[in-house]
């Protein structure tokens, strides 16, 4: 089968490439992932130049994004032209006398690429290709508002002729090795579709969003030099940092707050498209209310806001509020408040009681629950949830059922490996 594409010819090092614009339906009909090559099953590890397809990524991330998003877009795919019978580029005719030299030089790089025989193999972008094929084929699990329009999308494709397995493997390795993925913090800062990220940004902004006059963003906090007290450049918070928390932590607290208020799966992975402003407004109001209650009701945070230069010292292991200045414990606090509210204790009373908890990092009940004896925090979701349940028990034990207490006691002992009792409730 022969294909001809309008293309631009380019050269990088000793590799010639051809960039073309191709309809999604056309690409889906002619290109394949490397695993569908006949030779693939016979090649050794040393000969393979691609990874296996991550089916889950295709089904849970790429297909939903493409069929549900009006603003869908991704970068160029690199397609390897494997053993073609014909691989020929014909530049545009440089026609008439008097055409400026600059135009003639450009025209020589523009033309038509003809490929006959061989295979077109996705060298970079195989997951995107497989997602497009599923959508174009009309698979039942690839349906969405824009599934019918995806076939007509125009894609940028870079064709490279296969010369040797060694060179092909090198290109694949370098393209992927030097590609720098966005960090979780980058995603929070830039996402316009993740509801948690949008609300987290609003909490640290200078003014309320969506034309609201209140509540004011509770985390628009600064030190004496005008530096924000929320670390937004990194997800990590060193022990000696003067920051109160991180934007990544704020994101996770927003998740906890919205869970407690009946809003779940507010992120881009599940919603794909930006939540409605009415939902975002309610989410912001709840999150601002909860953060304001914590900042006003917890003595440690009152001190930190008035004397931000003390934050690094307050975080040190053994200090009486040291846990409250560690991001993992901050997330656990909001989880715990959510559980306490679910048991029927009002938010303000939950915060007031939480203020009376022993927040020293070396307190026995924290060790091996959410912090190791060497002072390292345990950041997995299971540990954070268990710590949240402990917090809820300490502030709302009088409202918890005996079954809930027994379950907590069992999980606490299993996590710590100790037979010690649950910590004493503050009331």
Short mmCIF file of C-alpha atoms in Angstrom, two decimals:
data_model
loop_
_atom_site.label_atom_id
_atom_site.label_comp_id
_atom_site.label_asym_id
_atom_site.label_seq_id
_atom_site.Cartn_x
_atom_site.Cartn_y
_atom_site.Cartn_z
CA UNK A 1 0.00 0.00 0.00
CA UNK A 2 1.38 3.41 -0.97
CA UNK A 3 0.94 6.66 0.99
CA UNK A 4 1.83 10.21 0.05
CA UNK A 5 1.90 12.99 2.63
CA UNK A 6 2.67 16.71 2.32
CA UNK A 7 5.79 17.19 4.41
CA UNK A 8 8.71 19.39 5.41
CA UNK A 9 12.21 17.93 5.21
CA UNK A 10 14.73 18.55 7.97
CA UNK A 11 18.11 17.34 9.16
CA UNK A 12 19.49 16.95 12.69
CA UNK A 13 22.97 15.49 12.95
CA UNK A 14 23.09 12.63 10.45
CA UNK A 15 19.37 11.91 10.80
CA UNK A 16 17.01 13.15 8.12
CA UNK A 17 13.38 13.54 9.15
CA UNK A 18 10.11 14.58 7.53
CA UNK A 19 7.35 16.40 9.40
CA UNK A 20 3.78 16.03 8.17
CA UNK A 21 0.22 16.85 9.20
CA UNK A 22 -1.98 13.73 9.10
CA UNK A 23 -5.60 13.11 10.04
CA UNK A 24 -6.01 10.88 13.08
CA UNK A 25 -8.09 8.37 11.13
CA UNK A 26 -5.38 8.08 8.45
CA UNK A 27 -2.60 7.61 10.99
CA UNK A 28 -4.65 5.03 12.89
CA UNK A 29 -5.12 3.04 9.69
CA UNK A 30 -1.47 2.94 8.63
CA UNK A 31 0.70 3.03 11.75
CA UNK A 32 1.24 0.31 14.35
CA UNK A 33 2.99 -0.04 17.72
CA UNK A 34 6.28 -1.95 17.62
CA UNK A 35 4.76 -4.94 19.39
CA UNK A 36 2.68 -5.67 16.25
CA UNK A 37 5.71 -6.16 14.05
CA UNK A 38 6.06 -9.79 12.99
CA UNK A 39 9.69 -9.68 14.08
CA UNK A 40 8.87 -8.41 17.57
CA UNK A 41 8.24 -11.81 19.14
CA UNK A 42 11.47 -13.15 17.70
CA UNK A 43 13.73 -10.29 18.78
CA UNK A 44 15.90 -10.48 21.86
CA UNK A 45 16.03 -7.79 24.52
CA UNK A 46 19.08 -6.36 22.76
CA UNK A 47 17.09 -5.96 19.54
CA UNK A 48 13.85 -4.46 20.84
CA UNK A 49 13.54 -0.70 20.65
CA UNK A 50 10.20 -0.09 22.39
CA UNK A 51 8.41 -0.77 25.65
CA UNK A 52 5.29 -2.85 25.95
CA UNK A 53 1.94 -1.05 25.77
CA UNK A 54 0.57 0.13 29.11
CA UNK A 55 -3.07 -0.81 28.54
CA UNK A 56 -4.24 0.86 31.73
CA UNK A 57 -2.68 4.17 30.72
CA UNK A 58 -4.44 4.01 27.35
CA UNK A 59 -7.85 3.13 28.80
CA UNK A 60 -7.85 5.27 31.93
CA UNK A 61 -5.93 8.36 30.84
CA UNK A 62 -5.54 8.88 27.11
CA UNK A 63 -8.89 7.71 25.75
CA UNK A 64 -10.98 9.66 28.32
CA UNK A 65 -8.90 12.77 27.66
CA UNK A 66 -9.35 12.59 23.90
CA UNK A 67 -13.06 11.78 23.80
CA UNK A 68 -14.13 14.19 26.56
CA UNK A 69 -11.95 17.24 26.04
CA UNK A 70 -12.73 19.96 23.52
CA UNK A 71 -9.25 21.43 24.05
CA UNK A 72 -7.45 18.13 23.46
CA UNK A 73 -3.91 18.46 22.16
CA UNK A 74 -0.61 16.63 22.25
CA UNK A 75 2.81 16.95 20.66
CA UNK A 76 4.36 15.26 17.64
CA UNK A 77 4.49 11.51 17.24
CA UNK A 78 7.70 10.01 15.86
CA UNK A 79 7.00 7.26 13.36
CA UNK A 80 9.70 4.89 12.18
CA UNK A 81 9.50 3.88 8.54
CA UNK A 82 10.58 0.25 8.75
CA UNK A 83 11.95 -1.45 5.62
CA UNK A 84 9.95 0.41 2.92
CA UNK A 85 10.14 -0.51 -0.75
CA UNK A 86 9.87 3.19 -1.61
CA UNK A 87 10.80 6.14 0.60
CA UNK A 88 10.97 9.22 -1.57
CA UNK A 89 10.65 12.97 -0.97
CA UNK A 90 9.77 15.21 -3.91
CA UNK A 91 10.26 18.93 -3.22
CA UNK A 92 7.97 21.58 -4.62
CA UNK A 93 8.92 22.90 -8.03
CA UNK A 94 10.99 26.03 -7.77
CA UNK A 95 9.32 27.69 -10.62
CA UNK A 96 9.68 31.06 -11.99
CA UNK A 97 12.60 33.29 -12.62
CA UNK A 98 12.74 36.16 -10.24
CA UNK A 99 11.63 34.11 -7.22
CA UNK A 100 13.69 35.36 -4.26
CA UNK A 101 16.45 32.98 -3.21
CA UNK A 102 15.06 32.73 0.31
CA UNK A 103 11.78 31.38 -1.09
CA UNK A 104 13.61 28.89 -3.28
CA UNK A 105 15.54 27.52 -0.29
CA UNK A 106 12.33 27.08 1.71
CA UNK A 107 10.53 25.49 -1.25
CA UNK A 108 13.25 22.87 -1.51
CA UNK A 109 12.39 21.72 2.01
CA UNK A 110 8.66 21.52 1.31
CA UNK A 111 7.08 18.82 -0.76
CA UNK A 112 5.54 15.34 -0.73
CA UNK A 113 6.76 12.22 1.02
CA UNK A 114 5.84 8.91 -0.63
CA UNK A 115 6.10 5.66 1.31
CA UNK A 116 5.34 2.32 -0.29
CA UNK A 117 5.62 -1.01 1.47
CA UNK A 118 7.24 -1.69 4.81
CA UNK A 119 5.74 -0.74 8.15
CA UNK A 120 5.06 2.58 9.89
CA UNK A 121 5.94 1.98 13.53
CA UNK A 122 5.27 4.45 16.35
CA UNK A 123 8.69 5.03 17.86
CA UNK A 124 7.52 7.74 20.25
CA UNK A 125 3.80 8.07 20.91
CA UNK A 126 2.68 4.44 20.71
CA UNK A 127 0.21 4.88 23.59
CA UNK A 128 -1.35 7.87 21.85
CA UNK A 129 -1.57 5.86 18.63
CA UNK A 130 -3.30 2.92 20.33
CA UNK A 131 -5.76 5.30 22.00
CA UNK A 132 -6.54 6.89 18.62
CA UNK A 133 -7.08 3.50 17.01
CA UNK A 134 -9.56 2.49 19.71
CA UNK A 135 -11.50 5.72 19.26
CA UNK A 136 -11.48 5.69 15.45
CA UNK A 137 -12.62 2.05 15.50
CA UNK A 138 -15.60 3.06 17.63
CA UNK A 139 -14.88 0.69 20.51
CA UNK A 140 -17.60 0.61 23.18
CA UNK A 141 -15.16 1.68 25.90
CA UNK A 142 -13.87 4.61 23.82
CA UNK A 143 -17.03 6.69 23.67
CA UNK A 144 -17.43 10.29 24.74
CA UNK A 145 -18.79 13.65 23.70
CA UNK A 146 -16.04 14.18 21.11
CA UNK A 147 -15.33 10.59 20.07
CA UNK A 148 -16.82 11.25 16.62
CA UNK A 149 -14.63 14.31 16.08
CA UNK A 150 -11.30 12.74 17.03
CA UNK A 151 -10.98 10.94 13.69
CA UNK A 152 -10.75 14.31 11.90
CA UNK A 153 -8.14 15.77 14.26
CA UNK A 154 -4.94 16.78 12.50
CA UNK A 155 -1.77 15.42 14.06
CA UNK A 156 1.85 16.40 13.71
CA UNK A 157 3.91 13.35 12.75
CA UNK A 158 7.68 13.14 12.30
CA UNK A 159 8.80 10.32 9.98
CA UNK A 160 12.28 8.85 10.37
CA UNK A 161 13.59 6.06 8.17
CA UNK A 162 14.84 2.98 9.98
CA UNK A 163 18.54 2.47 9.28
CA UNK A 164 19.65 0.03 11.97
CA UNK A 165 18.36 -1.37 15.25
CA UNK A 166 21.23 0.33 17.07
CA UNK A 167 20.34 3.79 15.73
CA UNK A 168 16.62 3.28 16.28
CA UNK A 169 17.18 2.18 19.89
CA UNK A 170 19.44 5.19 20.46
CA UNK A 171 16.82 7.64 19.13
CA UNK A 172 14.09 6.08 21.28
CA UNK A 173 16.29 6.16 24.38
CA UNK A 174 17.38 9.78 23.96
CA UNK A 175 13.91 11.07 23.09
CA UNK A 176 12.47 9.54 26.25
CA UNK A 177 15.45 9.99 28.57
CA UNK A 178 15.78 13.71 27.97
CA UNK A 179 12.04 14.40 28.06
CA UNK A 180 11.37 16.04 31.42
CA UNK A 181 7.88 15.28 32.72
CA UNK A 182 6.06 17.95 34.66
CA UNK A 183 6.30 17.61 38.43
CA UNK A 184 3.23 17.22 40.67
CA UNK A 185 3.71 20.84 41.75
CA UNK A 186 3.91 21.96 38.09
CA UNK A 187 0.61 20.18 37.47
CA UNK A 188 -1.07 21.90 40.42
CA UNK A 189 0.15 25.31 39.24
CA UNK A 190 -0.87 24.89 35.60
CA UNK A 191 -3.93 22.60 35.51
CA UNK A 192 -7.18 24.25 34.46
CA UNK A 193 -9.22 21.05 34.70
CA UNK A 194 -8.22 19.54 38.08
CA UNK A 195 -10.72 20.89 40.61
CA UNK A 196 -8.45 20.18 43.58
CA UNK A 197 -5.57 22.07 41.93
CA UNK A 198 -7.75 25.06 41.05
CA UNK A 199 -9.06 25.38 44.61
CA UNK A 200 -5.58 24.86 46.11
CA UNK A 201 -4.26 27.79 44.03
CA UNK A 202 -7.18 29.96 45.04
CA UNK A 203 -6.45 29.36 48.73
CA UNK A 204 -3.01 30.98 48.38
CA UNK A 205 -4.02 33.73 45.96
CA UNK A 206 -4.23 37.41 46.85
CA UNK A 207 -8.01 37.75 46.43
CA UNK A 208 -11.10 35.52 46.37
CA UNK A 209 -11.87 33.88 43.00
CA UNK A 210 -14.87 34.14 40.68
CA UNK A 211 -15.67 37.70 41.70
CA UNK A 212 -16.41 36.70 45.31
CA UNK A 213 -15.80 39.18 48.10
CA UNK A 214 -15.40 36.48 50.76
CA UNK A 215 -14.05 34.35 52.23
CA UNK A 216 -10.56 35.73 51.80
CA UNK A 217 -7.87 33.23 50.80
CA UNK A 218 -6.64 31.99 54.20
CA UNK A 219 -3.20 30.92 52.96
CA UNK A 220 -2.18 34.23 51.39
CA UNK A 221 0.50 34.42 54.09
CA UNK A 222 3.94 36.05 53.86
CA UNK A 223 7.05 36.48 55.97
CA UNK A 224 8.77 39.77 56.76
CA UNK A 225 10.56 39.71 53.40
CA UNK A 226 7.33 39.29 51.47
CA UNK A 227 8.03 35.64 50.68
CA UNK A 228 4.95 33.38 50.69
CA UNK A 229 4.70 30.93 53.59
CA UNK A 230 3.39 28.26 51.20
CA UNK A 231 6.19 26.56 49.26
CA UNK A 232 5.08 26.34 45.62
CA UNK A 233 8.38 25.62 43.87
CA UNK A 234 8.82 22.15 45.35
CA UNK A 235 6.73 19.38 46.89
CA UNK A 236 9.41 18.80 49.53
CA UNK A 237 9.75 20.80 52.74
CA UNK A 238 13.18 20.46 54.42
CA UNK A 239 13.25 20.46 58.20
CA UNK A 240 15.06 23.81 58.25
CA UNK A 241 12.60 25.49 55.87
CA UNK A 242 10.81 28.62 56.99
CA UNK A 243 7.70 27.71 55.00
CA UNK A 244 4.48 26.74 56.76
CA UNK A 245 3.42 24.12 54.20
CA UNK A 246 3.61 23.27 50.50
CA UNK A 247 1.18 23.74 47.64
CA UNK A 248 1.19 19.97 47.16
CA UNK A 249 0.09 19.56 50.79
CA UNK A 250 -2.64 22.16 50.34
CA UNK A 251 -3.86 20.13 47.35
CA UNK A 252 -4.12 17.02 49.52
CA UNK A 253 -5.92 18.91 52.30
CA UNK A 254 -8.44 20.14 49.72
CA UNK A 255 -9.07 16.51 48.80
CA UNK A 256 -9.70 15.70 52.47
CA UNK A 257 -11.98 18.70 52.98
CA UNK A 258 -14.08 18.00 49.90
CA UNK A 259 -14.32 14.30 50.78
CA UNK A 260 -15.74 15.34 54.15
CA UNK A 261 -18.27 17.56 52.38
CA UNK A 262 -19.44 14.97 49.87
CA UNK A 263 -17.41 15.98 46.80
CA UNK A 264 -15.23 13.16 45.50
CA UNK A 265 -13.17 12.55 42.37
CA UNK A 266 -12.79 16.26 41.68
CA UNK A 267 -9.50 15.77 39.86
CA UNK A 268 -8.65 15.84 36.16
CA UNK A 269 -8.23 12.09 35.91
CA UNK A 270 -11.85 11.44 36.84
CA UNK A 271 -13.55 14.60 35.55
CA UNK A 272 -11.26 15.27 32.53
CA UNK A 273 -12.90 18.67 32.03
CA UNK A 274 -12.97 21.60 34.43
CA UNK A 275 -15.78 21.44 37.03
CA UNK A 276 -18.57 24.01 36.75
CA UNK A 277 -17.96 27.34 38.49
CA UNK A 278 -20.84 26.64 40.86
CA UNK A 279 -19.04 23.51 42.08
CA UNK A 280 -15.69 25.28 42.26
CA UNK A 281 -17.20 28.14 44.23
CA UNK A 282 -18.67 25.77 46.82
CA UNK A 283 -15.41 23.81 46.99
CA UNK A 284 -13.45 27.02 47.58
CA UNK A 285 -15.83 28.21 50.28
CA UNK A 286 -15.61 24.93 52.18
CA UNK A 287 -11.83 24.75 51.84
CA UNK A 288 -11.33 28.35 52.91
CA UNK A 289 -13.65 27.83 55.88
CA UNK A 290 -11.78 24.74 57.05
CA UNK A 291 -8.32 26.23 56.61
CA UNK A 292 -9.39 29.43 58.40
CA UNK A 293 -10.76 27.38 61.29
CA UNK A 294 -7.47 25.48 61.59
CA UNK A 295 -5.23 28.54 61.30
CA UNK A 296 -7.31 30.46 63.87
CA UNK A 297 -8.01 27.56 66.22
CA UNK A 298 -4.62 25.86 66.44
CA UNK A 299 -2.22 27.72 68.71
CA UNK A 300 0.80 26.49 66.78
CA UNK A 301 -0.38 28.18 63.60
CA UNK A 302 -1.30 31.39 65.40
CA UNK A 303 2.29 31.60 66.63
CA UNK A 304 3.67 30.74 63.19
CA UNK A 305 1.66 33.44 61.45
CA UNK A 306 2.75 36.09 63.94
CA UNK A 307 6.35 34.92 64.12
CA UNK A 308 7.13 33.11 60.85
CA UNK A 309 10.87 33.20 61.57
CA UNK A 310 10.23 30.55 64.24
CA UNK A 311 8.70 27.97 61.88
CA UNK A 312 11.92 26.03 61.26
CA UNK A 313 12.52 25.73 65.01
CA UNK A 314 8.90 24.73 65.67
CA UNK A 315 9.26 21.88 63.16
CA UNK A 316 12.29 20.32 64.89
CA UNK A 317 11.87 16.80 66.23
CA UNK A 318 10.86 16.90 69.88
CA UNK A 319 9.33 20.39 69.82
CA UNK A 320 5.81 20.41 71.24
CA UNK A 321 4.12 21.26 67.92
CA UNK A 322 6.63 19.64 65.59
CA UNK A 323 4.08 17.39 63.85
CA UNK A 324 1.91 20.32 62.86
CA UNK A 325 4.73 21.71 60.73
CA UNK A 326 5.29 18.51 58.79
CA UNK A 327 3.25 18.22 55.57
CA UNK A 328 2.29 14.57 56.03
CA UNK A 329 0.87 15.29 59.48
CA UNK A 330 -0.97 18.33 58.14
CA UNK A 331 -2.80 16.12 55.65
CA UNK A 332 -3.56 13.66 58.46
CA UNK A 333 -4.96 16.52 60.57
CA UNK A 334 -7.48 17.45 57.89
CA UNK A 335 -8.36 13.80 57.36
CA UNK A 336 -8.91 13.49 61.09
CA UNK A 337 -11.08 16.58 61.24
CA UNK A 338 -13.13 15.17 58.37
CA UNK A 339 -13.65 11.89 60.23
CA UNK A 340 -14.58 13.75 63.44
CA UNK A 341 -17.14 15.88 61.59
CA UNK A 342 -18.55 12.70 60.04
CA UNK A 343 -19.03 11.35 63.58
CA UNK A 344 -21.13 14.42 64.37
CA UNK A 345 -18.65 16.81 66.01
CA UNK A 346 -18.88 20.36 64.58
CA UNK A 347 -15.79 21.64 62.79
CA UNK A 348 -14.98 24.42 65.27
CA UNK A 349 -15.21 22.03 68.24
CA UNK A 350 -13.13 19.44 66.35
CA UNK A 351 -10.38 22.04 65.83
CA UNK A 352 -10.58 23.20 69.45
CA UNK A 353 -10.11 19.65 70.68
CA UNK A 354 -7.36 18.94 68.12
CA UNK A 355 -5.49 21.90 69.58
CA UNK A 356 -5.16 19.89 72.82
CA UNK A 357 -3.55 16.81 71.18
CA UNK A 358 0.09 16.05 71.94
CA UNK A 359 1.71 17.13 68.67
CA UNK A 360 5.29 16.25 69.60
CA UNK A 361 6.81 14.09 66.87
CA UNK A 362 8.31 11.79 69.50
CA UNK A 363 4.97 11.06 71.20
CA UNK A 364 4.63 7.27 71.38
CA UNK A 365 1.32 7.01 69.51
CA UNK A 366 2.73 8.78 66.42
CA UNK A 367 5.77 6.50 66.15
CA UNK A 368 5.32 3.78 63.51
CA UNK A 369 1.90 5.25 62.72
CA UNK A 370 2.99 8.20 60.64
CA UNK A 371 6.61 8.76 61.71
CA UNK A 372 9.56 6.45 62.28
CA UNK A 373 11.67 6.47 65.41
CA UNK A 374 14.47 8.07 63.36
CA UNK A 375 12.21 11.05 62.62
CA UNK A 376 11.38 10.18 59.02
CA UNK A 377 7.74 10.65 58.08
CA UNK A 378 5.64 7.82 56.62
CA UNK A 379 3.91 9.38 53.62
CA UNK A 380 1.78 6.58 52.19
CA UNK A 381 -1.99 6.98 52.01
CA UNK A 382 -2.69 4.09 54.39
CA UNK A 383 -0.55 5.61 57.16
CA UNK A 384 -2.05 9.06 56.67
CA UNK A 385 -5.54 7.60 56.91
CA UNK A 386 -4.66 5.67 60.09
CA UNK A 387 -3.20 8.83 61.64
CA UNK A 388 -6.37 10.67 60.66
CA UNK A 389 -8.48 8.03 62.40
CA UNK A 390 -6.30 8.38 65.53
CA UNK A 391 -6.85 12.14 65.48
CA UNK A 392 -10.59 11.64 65.07
CA UNK A 393 -10.56 9.22 68.03
CA UNK A 394 -8.67 11.68 70.23
CA UNK A 395 -11.13 14.49 69.49
CA UNK A 396 -14.40 12.59 69.03
CA UNK A 397 -14.10 9.31 70.93
CA UNK A 398 -17.29 10.17 72.81
CA UNK A 399 -19.19 10.02 69.50
CA UNK A 400 -17.62 6.90 68.02
CA UNK A 401 -19.23 3.47 68.11
CA UNK A 402 -17.53 0.62 69.94
CA UNK A 403 -17.13 -1.18 66.60
CA UNK A 404 -15.26 1.79 65.12
CA UNK A 405 -13.00 2.01 68.18
CA UNK A 406 -12.27 -1.73 68.08
CA UNK A 407 -11.39 -1.55 64.40
CA UNK A 408 -9.06 1.39 65.04
CA UNK A 409 -7.39 -0.42 67.95
CA UNK A 410 -6.78 -3.48 65.77
CA UNK A 411 -5.33 -1.47 62.87
CA UNK A 412 -3.21 0.65 65.21
CA UNK A 413 -1.66 -2.40 66.86
CA UNK A 414 -1.06 -4.05 63.51
CA UNK A 415 0.70 -0.96 62.15
CA UNK A 416 2.90 -0.38 65.19
CA UNK A 417 3.54 -3.97 66.21
CA UNK A 418 2.81 -2.96 69.78
CA UNK A 419 0.04 -3.97 72.16
CA UNK A 420 -0.13 -0.52 73.72
CA UNK A 421 -3.49 1.15 74.18
CA UNK A 422 -4.88 3.86 71.97
CA UNK A 423 -3.86 7.38 72.97
CA UNK A 424 -6.04 9.07 75.55
CA UNK A 425 -8.85 11.20 74.07
CA UNK A 426 -8.65 14.91 74.90
CA UNK A 427 -12.27 14.77 76.12
#
